[in-house]
Amino acid sequence: MALYTEERNLVEFTLRAVATANEVDFRKRLADLHPGGQHRIVAVVLLCWIAAKITLIHSPESAIMTVKERKKMVGESPPSESSENLAGRFTTAEAAALGRRFTELDRRLAADARPVEQHYTEVYEDLDPGEIDPPHFESRPLRCFHSEMPVGFGVDEFVANWE
């Protein structure tokens, strides 16, 4: 449990640095989360997904729900309990700041959603050629099927897009 708490704290501190646009602290915390010198944008993408859950939990429609009611909306990747725990550490204003900071990365990831859905629809058709209707992936969020990182968008570009 100590490692879990330590990791949650590090994720919180990293996201807090993003929310407050503290680039020095963000880069230090990101290096703690992802010690390898290369491919740190992968960790930023994971933080983007976590930040989206925090922002969702703080949204007006979600804020009036019970945790149990929100669970289906929040989803399980990462687990809703983890998302709720982290969301509780941020104010609504901080959550909104997180949402703004991740807007460009989220937009770039979302641009890949349609081609990815098409790819998996074709994979499904190859697996079950007798199926009349292709799967409807929008019935639930895709589970991180983004196969390519955004081209020309790394940690430096992420930070440069902060307002």
C-alpha positions as a Markdown table, in Angstrom:
| # | Residue | x | y | z |
|---|---|---|---|---|
| 1 | Met | 0.0 | 0.0 | 0.0 |
| 2 | Ala | 2.9 | 2.3 | 0.6 |
| 3 | Leu | 4.1 | 2.1 | -3.0 |
| 4 | Tyr | 0.5 | 2.8 | -4.2 |
| 5 | Thr | 0.3 | 5.9 | -2.0 |
| 6 | Glu | 3.7 | 7.1 | -3.1 |
| 7 | Glu | 2.7 | 6.7 | -6.7 |
| 8 | Arg | -0.6 | 8.5 | -6.3 |
| 9 | Asn | 1.2 | 11.3 | -4.5 |
| 10 | Leu | 3.8 | 11.6 | -7.3 |
| 11 | Val | 1.0 | 11.7 | -9.9 |
| 12 | Glu | -0.8 | 14.4 | -7.9 |
| 13 | Phe | 2.3 | 16.5 | -7.5 |
| 14 | Thr | 3.0 | 16.2 | -11.3 |
| 15 | Leu | -0.5 | 17.1 | -12.2 |
| 16 | Arg | -0.4 | 20.0 | -9.7 |
| 17 | Ala | 2.7 | 21.3 | -11.4 |
| 18 | Val | 0.8 | 21.2 | -14.7 |
| 19 | Ala | -2.3 | 22.9 | -13.2 |
| 20 | Thr | -0.1 | 25.7 | -11.9 |
| 21 | Ala | 2.1 | 25.8 | -15.1 |
| 22 | Asn | 5.2 | 25.2 | -13.0 |
| 23 | Glu | 7.5 | 23.9 | -15.8 |
| 24 | Val | 10.5 | 23.3 | -13.6 |
| 25 | Asp | 8.5 | 21.2 | -11.1 |
| 26 | Phe | 6.6 | 19.4 | -13.8 |
| 27 | Arg | 9.8 | 18.3 | -15.6 |
| 28 | Lys | 11.3 | 17.1 | -12.3 |
| 29 | Arg | 8.2 | 15.2 | -11.3 |
| 30 | Leu | 7.9 | 13.7 | -14.8 |
| 31 | Ala | 11.5 | 12.5 | -14.6 |
| 32 | Asp | 10.6 | 10.8 | -11.3 |
| 33 | Leu | 7.6 | 9.2 | -12.9 |
| 34 | His | 9.5 | 8.2 | -16.1 |
| 35 | Pro | 13.2 | 7.9 | -15.3 |
| 36 | Gly | 14.2 | 7.0 | -18.8 |
| 37 | Gly | 15.4 | 10.0 | -20.8 |
| 38 | Gln | 13.4 | 9.0 | -23.9 |
| 39 | His | 9.7 | 8.7 | -24.6 |
| 40 | Arg | 8.5 | 10.7 | -21.6 |
| 41 | Ile | 5.6 | 11.9 | -23.7 |
| 42 | Val | 4.1 | 8.4 | -23.1 |
| 43 | Ala | 3.9 | 9.3 | -19.4 |
| 44 | Val | 2.4 | 12.6 | -20.3 |
| 45 | Val | -0.3 | 10.8 | -22.3 |
| 46 | Leu | -1.2 | 8.7 | -19.3 |
| 47 | Leu | -1.3 | 11.9 | -17.2 |
| 48 | Cys | -3.7 | 13.3 | -19.8 |
| 49 | Trp | -6.1 | 10.4 | -19.4 |
| 50 | Ile | -5.9 | 10.8 | -15.6 |
| 51 | Ala | -6.5 | 14.6 | -15.9 |
| 52 | Ala | -9.5 | 13.9 | -18.1 |
| 53 | Lys | -11.0 | 11.8 | -15.3 |
| 54 | Ile | -10.3 | 14.4 | -12.7 |
| 55 | Thr | -11.9 | 17.1 | -14.9 |
| 56 | Leu | -14.9 | 14.9 | -15.6 |
| 57 | Ile | -15.4 | 14.2 | -11.8 |
| 58 | His | -15.4 | 18.0 | -11.2 |
| 59 | Ser | -17.8 | 18.8 | -14.0 |
| 60 | Pro | -21.2 | 20.2 | -12.9 |
| 61 | Glu | -23.2 | 17.2 | -13.9 |
| 62 | Ser | -20.8 | 14.8 | -12.3 |
| 63 | Ala | -20.3 | 16.8 | -9.1 |
| 64 | Ile | -23.9 | 16.3 | -8.0 |
| 65 | Met | -23.7 | 12.5 | -8.5 |
| 66 | Thr | -22.7 | 10.0 | -5.8 |
| 67 | Val | -19.4 | 8.2 | -6.3 |
| 68 | Lys | -21.4 | 5.0 | -7.2 |
| 69 | Glu | -23.5 | 6.9 | -9.8 |
| 70 | Arg | -20.3 | 8.4 | -11.3 |
| 71 | Lys | -18.5 | 5.1 | -11.5 |
| 72 | Lys | -20.0 | 4.1 | -14.9 |
| 73 | Met | -19.4 | 7.5 | -16.4 |
| 74 | Val | -15.8 | 7.7 | -15.1 |
| 75 | Gly | -15.0 | 4.2 | -16.2 |
| 76 | Glu | -12.4 | 1.8 | -15.0 |
| 77 | Ser | -9.2 | 2.7 | -16.8 |
| 78 | Pro | -7.7 | 3.9 | -14.5 |
| 79 | Pro | -10.0 | 2.4 | -11.8 |
| 80 | Ser | -12.7 | 4.8 | -10.7 |
| 81 | Glu | -11.5 | 4.6 | -7.1 |
| 82 | Ser | -8.1 | 5.9 | -8.1 |
| 83 | Ser | -9.7 | 8.6 | -10.2 |
| 84 | Glu | -11.9 | 9.6 | -7.3 |
| 85 | Asn | -9.0 | 9.7 | -4.9 |
| 86 | Leu | -7.0 | 11.9 | -7.2 |
| 87 | Ala | -9.9 | 14.2 | -8.0 |
| 88 | Gly | -10.5 | 14.7 | -4.3 |
| 89 | Arg | -7.1 | 16.3 | -4.1 |
| 90 | Phe | -7.9 | 19.0 | -6.6 |
| 91 | Thr | -10.4 | 21.9 | -6.5 |
| 92 | Thr | -12.8 | 22.5 | -9.3 |
| 93 | Ala | -10.7 | 25.5 | -10.5 |
| 94 | Glu | -7.5 | 23.3 | -10.4 |
| 95 | Ala | -9.3 | 20.6 | -12.4 |
| 96 | Ala | -10.4 | 23.2 | -15.0 |
| 97 | Ala | -6.8 | 24.4 | -15.3 |
| 98 | Leu | -5.7 | 20.8 | -15.8 |
| 99 | Gly | -8.3 | 20.4 | -18.6 |
| 100 | Arg | -6.9 | 23.6 | -20.3 |
| 101 | Arg | -3.3 | 22.5 | -20.1 |
| 102 | Phe | -4.0 | 19.1 | -21.7 |
| 103 | Thr | -6.3 | 20.5 | -24.4 |
| 104 | Glu | -3.8 | 20.3 | -27.3 |
| 105 | Leu | -2.5 | 16.8 | -26.4 |
| 106 | Asp | -6.1 | 15.6 | -26.0 |
| 107 | Arg | -7.1 | 17.1 | -29.4 |
| 108 | Arg | -4.2 | 15.3 | -31.1 |
| 109 | Leu | -5.0 | 12.0 | -29.4 |
| 110 | Ala | -8.7 | 12.4 | -30.4 |
| 111 | Ala | -7.7 | 13.0 | -34.0 |
| 112 | Asp | -6.4 | 9.4 | -34.0 |
| 113 | Ala | -9.6 | 7.9 | -32.6 |
| 114 | Arg | -11.4 | 7.6 | -35.9 |
| 115 | Pro | -8.6 | 5.8 | -37.8 |
| 116 | Val | -8.1 | 3.5 | -34.8 |
| 117 | Glu | -11.8 | 2.7 | -34.7 |
| 118 | Gln | -11.7 | 1.9 | -38.4 |
| 119 | His | -8.7 | -0.3 | -37.9 |
| 120 | Tyr | -10.3 | -2.3 | -35.2 |
| 121 | Thr | -13.5 | -2.6 | -37.1 |
| 122 | Glu | -11.6 | -4.1 | -40.0 |
| 123 | Val | -9.7 | -6.4 | -37.6 |
| 124 | Tyr | -13.1 | -7.6 | -36.2 |
| 125 | Glu | -14.5 | -8.1 | -39.7 |
| 126 | Asp | -11.5 | -10.3 | -40.5 |
| 127 | Leu | -12.0 | -12.3 | -37.3 |
| 128 | Asp | -15.8 | -12.8 | -37.8 |
| 129 | Pro | -16.6 | -12.3 | -41.5 |
| 130 | Gly | -20.2 | -13.4 | -41.0 |
| 131 | Glu | -21.0 | -10.6 | -38.6 |
| 132 | Ile | -23.5 | -8.1 | -40.2 |
| 133 | Asp | -22.9 | -5.1 | -38.1 |
| 134 | Pro | -19.3 | -4.0 | -37.2 |
| 135 | Pro | -18.7 | -3.4 | -33.5 |
| 136 | His | -19.8 | 0.0 | -32.2 |
| 137 | Phe | -16.7 | 1.1 | -30.3 |
| 138 | Glu | -18.4 | 4.3 | -29.2 |
| 139 | Ser | -20.7 | 2.4 | -26.9 |
| 140 | Arg | -17.8 | 2.7 | -24.4 |
| 141 | Pro | -14.5 | 4.6 | -24.5 |
| 142 | Leu | -11.7 | 3.0 | -26.4 |
| 143 | Arg | -9.2 | 1.4 | -24.1 |
| 144 | Cys | -6.1 | 3.2 | -25.2 |
| 145 | Phe | -5.9 | 1.8 | -28.7 |
| 146 | His | -3.9 | 4.8 | -30.0 |
| 147 | Ser | -1.1 | 3.1 | -31.9 |
| 148 | Glu | 1.0 | 6.1 | -32.7 |
| 149 | Met | 2.1 | 9.0 | -30.6 |
| 150 | Pro | 1.2 | 12.4 | -31.9 |
| 151 | Val | 3.8 | 13.3 | -34.6 |
| 152 | Gly | 6.0 | 16.2 | -33.7 |
| 153 | Phe | 4.5 | 16.6 | -30.3 |
| 154 | Gly | 6.8 | 15.8 | -27.3 |
| 155 | Val | 7.2 | 17.1 | -23.8 |
| 156 | Asp | 8.6 | 20.5 | -25.0 |
| 157 | Glu | 5.6 | 21.0 | -27.3 |
| 158 | Phe | 3.2 | 20.0 | -24.5 |
| 159 | Val | 4.7 | 22.6 | -22.1 |
| 160 | Ala | 4.8 | 25.2 | -24.9 |
| 161 | Asn | 1.0 | 24.9 | -25.3 |
| 162 | Trp | 0.2 | 25.9 | -21.7 |
| 163 | Glu | -1.6 | 29.2 | -21.7 |
